[in-house]
Amino acid sequence: MKKVAFIGLGHMGSPMAQNLIKAGYSLQVYDLVPEAVQSLEQAGALACESALDAAEGAELVITMLPASEHSKSVYLGQADQPGLLAQLTSRPLLIDCSTIAPDVSREIAANAAELGFAMLDAPVSGGTAGAIAGTLTFIVGGEASDLEQALPVLQAMGKNILHAGAAGAGQAAKVCNNMLLAIHMIGTCEALQLGANLGLDPTVLSDIMLKSSGRNWSLELYNPQPGVMENVPASRDYQGGFAVNLMNKDLGLSQEAAQQSHSSTPLGALAKALYQMQAKQGKGSLDFSSIMQLFVTQPTV
Ligand code: NAD
């Protein structure tokens, strides 16, 4: 499978597509934002005028879109506009890497199967740094035989390719993971600010917690306190990375899933409320580690 269509060239899609070009794949790309397409064209991709234009003739189609409604509109279409499934004359393997609702993912996969397409849901973990380095974790739902076909392409963008189960299972696992990510990011911010208010240096406290039982991914790879770690969003005014708005979306998905499955997720609900507060303060496009700003206070006594 050498001819790949890549649709959605944002913070994640752009570096993922670049890694496929570096690995020797022939890329046909599309995004609603012309500048995003142009920058991939400069890297060697074929710029296309529409999602259909990119997907037609490709052996494999990858989408990396913001949310459920975008995946639905690209694959299933909107009221007056048919989607890829209805329009494609060929039958490429479809891989949706966007993080979307598990039930929407299953709905798209069922429609795809009816029309003779093989489809995987393959949301990712590892952030923009993982997308650039080609070290993403892919959490895959769908048939094992389809995953086997997609493996070389996914391996060009990631280092862990995990099969979660049938269609939609990748999204279900991703929703659980991101709820936990939000919770430990918030916990890390709280602990770092408590330490600062107790007179501790945040770098010293981070090193101590990394060697103690508070160790977690946010602390280890994504420290939310500006200046503690280089090359993370906290040290560039929380620019780039994984937007508060996207974390809010994922926490909405986890709460919806919790309601549907009668699960109790009180910390997930609280995390959603805190991320909503951050978004309401006009910080929706900042990286999700900017939730630190909710805790930055000076001690009053
Ligand atoms: P983004 O908003 O930066 O990029 C999404 C891109 O999709 C944009 O360039 C947008 O123009 C394009 N797009 C939207 N609708 C389109 C359409 N109909 N046709 C073509 N292009 C369209 O988002 P991102 O940060 O790259 O995240 C993408 C997905 O990956 C999201 O579902 C997110 O939850 C998930 N994710 C993000 C991160 C991260 O760190 N940013 C990490 C893991 C997973």
Short mmCIF file of N, CA, C and O in Angstrom, two decimals, residues 20-67:
data_model
loop_
_atom_site.label_atom_id
_atom_site.label_comp_id
_atom_site.label_asym_id
_atom_site.label_seq_id
_atom_site.Cartn_x
_atom_site.Cartn_y
_atom_site.Cartn_z
N LEU A 20 4.86 10.00 6.89
CA LEU A 20 4.56 9.04 5.82
C LEU A 20 5.35 9.37 4.56
O LEU A 20 5.85 8.48 3.87
N ILE A 21 5.48 10.67 4.28
CA ILE A 21 6.28 11.07 3.10
C ILE A 21 7.73 10.62 3.31
O ILE A 21 8.35 10.02 2.43
N LYS A 22 8.25 10.88 4.54
CA LYS A 22 9.65 10.47 4.83
C LYS A 22 9.82 8.97 4.69
O LYS A 22 10.90 8.50 4.31
N ALA A 23 8.77 8.20 4.99
CA ALA A 23 8.87 6.74 4.90
C ALA A 23 8.68 6.23 3.47
O ALA A 23 8.67 5.02 3.24
N GLY A 24 8.48 7.16 2.52
CA GLY A 24 8.42 6.75 1.13
C GLY A 24 7.02 6.57 0.56
O GLY A 24 6.87 6.09 -0.57
N TYR A 25 5.98 6.91 1.33
CA TYR A 25 4.62 6.79 0.79
C TYR A 25 4.31 7.96 -0.14
O TYR A 25 4.82 9.06 0.05
N SER A 26 3.43 7.67 -1.09
CA SER A 26 3.00 8.72 -2.02
C SER A 26 1.69 9.29 -1.46
O SER A 26 0.70 8.57 -1.34
N LEU A 27 1.70 10.57 -1.09
CA LEU A 27 0.56 11.14 -0.35
C LEU A 27 -0.30 12.07 -1.19
O LEU A 27 0.22 12.93 -1.90
N GLN A 28 -1.62 11.94 -1.03
CA GLN A 28 -2.59 12.86 -1.63
C GLN A 28 -3.31 13.50 -0.45
O GLN A 28 -3.91 12.79 0.36
N VAL A 29 -3.22 14.83 -0.32
CA VAL A 29 -3.68 15.44 0.94
C VAL A 29 -4.76 16.47 0.71
O VAL A 29 -4.84 17.13 -0.32
N TYR A 30 -5.59 16.62 1.77
CA TYR A 30 -6.64 17.66 1.73
C TYR A 30 -6.94 18.14 3.15
O TYR A 30 -6.95 17.37 4.11
N ASP A 31 -7.17 19.45 3.27
CA ASP A 31 -7.66 20.07 4.49
C ASP A 31 -8.50 21.28 4.06
O ASP A 31 -8.30 21.81 2.96
N LEU A 32 -9.42 21.69 4.93
CA LEU A 32 -10.22 22.88 4.61
C LEU A 32 -9.35 24.12 4.58
O LEU A 32 -9.71 25.12 3.96
N VAL A 33 -8.22 24.09 5.29
CA VAL A 33 -7.34 25.26 5.38
C VAL A 33 -6.26 25.15 4.28
O VAL A 33 -5.41 24.26 4.34
N PRO A 34 -6.30 26.05 3.29
CA PRO A 34 -5.36 25.93 2.16
C PRO A 34 -3.89 25.96 2.60
O PRO A 34 -3.07 25.23 2.03
N GLU A 35 -3.55 26.75 3.61
CA GLU A 35 -2.14 26.84 4.06
C GLU A 35 -1.64 25.49 4.54
O GLU A 35 -0.47 25.14 4.35
N ALA A 36 -2.51 24.72 5.18
CA ALA A 36 -2.11 23.41 5.70
C ALA A 36 -1.78 22.49 4.53
O ALA A 36 -0.81 21.71 4.57
N VAL A 37 -2.57 22.58 3.45
CA VAL A 37 -2.33 21.75 2.26
C VAL A 37 -1.02 22.18 1.60
O VAL A 37 -0.20 21.33 1.22
N GLN A 38 -0.84 23.51 1.50
CA GLN A 38 0.38 24.02 0.84
C GLN A 38 1.64 23.54 1.55
O GLN A 38 2.62 23.17 0.91
N SER A 39 1.61 23.54 2.89
CA SER A 39 2.85 23.16 3.59
C SER A 39 3.17 21.68 3.35
O SER A 39 4.33 21.30 3.25
N LEU A 40 2.15 20.83 3.20
CA LEU A 40 2.41 19.42 2.86
C LEU A 40 2.85 19.27 1.41
O LEU A 40 3.68 18.40 1.09
N GLU A 41 2.31 20.14 0.55
CA GLU A 41 2.71 20.10 -0.87
C GLU A 41 4.21 20.39 -0.96
O GLU A 41 4.94 19.72 -1.69
N GLN A 42 4.66 21.37 -0.16
CA GLN A 42 6.09 21.69 -0.17
C GLN A 42 6.94 20.51 0.32
O GLN A 42 8.08 20.36 -0.06
N ALA A 43 6.33 19.68 1.18
CA ALA A 43 7.07 18.51 1.69
C ALA A 43 7.03 17.33 0.72
O ALA A 43 7.63 16.29 0.98
N GLY A 44 6.27 17.48 -0.39
CA GLY A 44 6.29 16.42 -1.41
C GLY A 44 4.96 15.74 -1.66
O GLY A 44 4.88 14.80 -2.45
N ALA A 45 3.87 16.21 -0.99
CA ALA A 45 2.57 15.57 -1.19
C ALA A 45 1.85 16.18 -2.40
O ALA A 45 2.19 17.28 -2.83
N LEU A 46 0.86 15.45 -2.90
CA LEU A 46 0.02 15.98 -3.98
C LEU A 46 -1.15 16.72 -3.33
O LEU A 46 -1.93 16.12 -2.58
N ALA A 47 -1.28 18.04 -3.61
CA ALA A 47 -2.36 18.84 -3.03
C ALA A 47 -3.66 18.55 -3.77
O ALA A 47 -3.69 18.53 -4.98
N CYS A 48 -4.74 18.31 -3.01
CA CYS A 48 -6.03 18.00 -3.64
C CYS A 48 -7.08 19.05 -3.27
O CYS A 48 -6.96 19.73 -2.26
N GLU A 49 -8.13 19.10 -4.07
CA GLU A 49 -9.15 20.15 -3.94
C GLU A 49 -10.30 19.75 -3.02
O GLU A 49 -11.10 20.59 -2.63
N SER A 50 -10.40 18.47 -2.72
CA SER A 50 -11.50 18.01 -1.86
C SER A 50 -11.09 16.67 -1.24
O SER A 50 -10.11 16.05 -1.68
N ALA A 51 -11.88 16.23 -0.24
CA ALA A 51 -11.60 14.94 0.39
C ALA A 51 -11.73 13.83 -0.66
O ALA A 51 -10.92 12.89 -0.70
N LEU A 52 -12.75 13.94 -1.51
CA LEU A 52 -12.96 12.91 -2.54
C LEU A 52 -11.80 12.86 -3.52
O LEU A 52 -11.30 11.78 -3.86
N ASP A 53 -11.35 14.05 -3.93
CA ASP A 53 -10.22 14.17 -4.85
C ASP A 53 -8.99 13.46 -4.25
O ASP A 53 -8.27 12.73 -4.95
N ALA A 54 -8.77 13.65 -2.95
CA ALA A 54 -7.61 13.02 -2.29
C ALA A 54 -7.79 11.51 -2.19
O ALA A 54 -6.84 10.74 -2.40
N ALA A 55 -9.01 11.07 -1.88
CA ALA A 55 -9.24 9.65 -1.58
C ALA A 55 -9.35 8.78 -2.83
O ALA A 55 -9.01 7.60 -2.80
N GLU A 56 -9.85 9.37 -3.92
CA GLU A 56 -10.05 8.58 -5.14
C GLU A 56 -8.70 8.07 -5.66
O GLU A 56 -7.76 8.84 -5.82
N GLY A 57 -8.61 6.76 -5.86
CA GLY A 57 -7.37 6.19 -6.40
C GLY A 57 -6.35 5.80 -5.33
O GLY A 57 -5.36 5.16 -5.63
N ALA A 58 -6.59 6.20 -4.07
CA ALA A 58 -5.66 5.82 -2.99
C ALA A 58 -5.96 4.39 -2.55
O ALA A 58 -7.08 3.91 -2.67
N GLU A 59 -4.92 3.71 -2.03
CA GLU A 59 -5.14 2.35 -1.51
C GLU A 59 -5.59 2.40 -0.06
O GLU A 59 -6.17 1.44 0.47
N LEU A 60 -5.28 3.52 0.59
CA LEU A 60 -5.61 3.66 2.00
C LEU A 60 -5.96 5.12 2.26
O LEU A 60 -5.31 6.01 1.71
N VAL A 61 -7.02 5.36 3.05
CA VAL A 61 -7.43 6.73 3.36
C VAL A 61 -7.32 6.94 4.87
O VAL A 61 -7.87 6.15 5.65
N ILE A 62 -6.58 7.98 5.28
CA ILE A 62 -6.47 8.29 6.70
C ILE A 62 -7.14 9.64 6.95
O ILE A 62 -6.91 10.60 6.21
N THR A 63 -8.00 9.70 7.97
CA THR A 63 -8.59 10.99 8.37
C THR A 63 -8.12 11.34 9.77
O THR A 63 -8.00 10.46 10.64
N MET A 64 -7.82 12.62 10.00
CA MET A 64 -7.39 13.11 11.31
C MET A 64 -8.12 14.42 11.55
O MET A 64 -7.58 15.51 11.34
N LEU A 65 -9.39 14.30 11.98
CA LEU A 65 -10.31 15.44 12.05
C LEU A 65 -10.63 15.77 13.50
O LEU A 65 -10.40 14.94 14.39
N PRO A 66 -11.18 16.96 13.76
CA PRO A 66 -11.37 17.36 15.15
C PRO A 66 -12.35 16.48 15.96
O PRO A 66 -12.01 16.06 17.07
N ALA A 67 -13.55 16.22 15.44
CA ALA A 67 -14.58 15.61 16.30
C ALA A 67 -15.58 14.79 15.49
O ALA A 67 -15.51 14.74 14.25
#
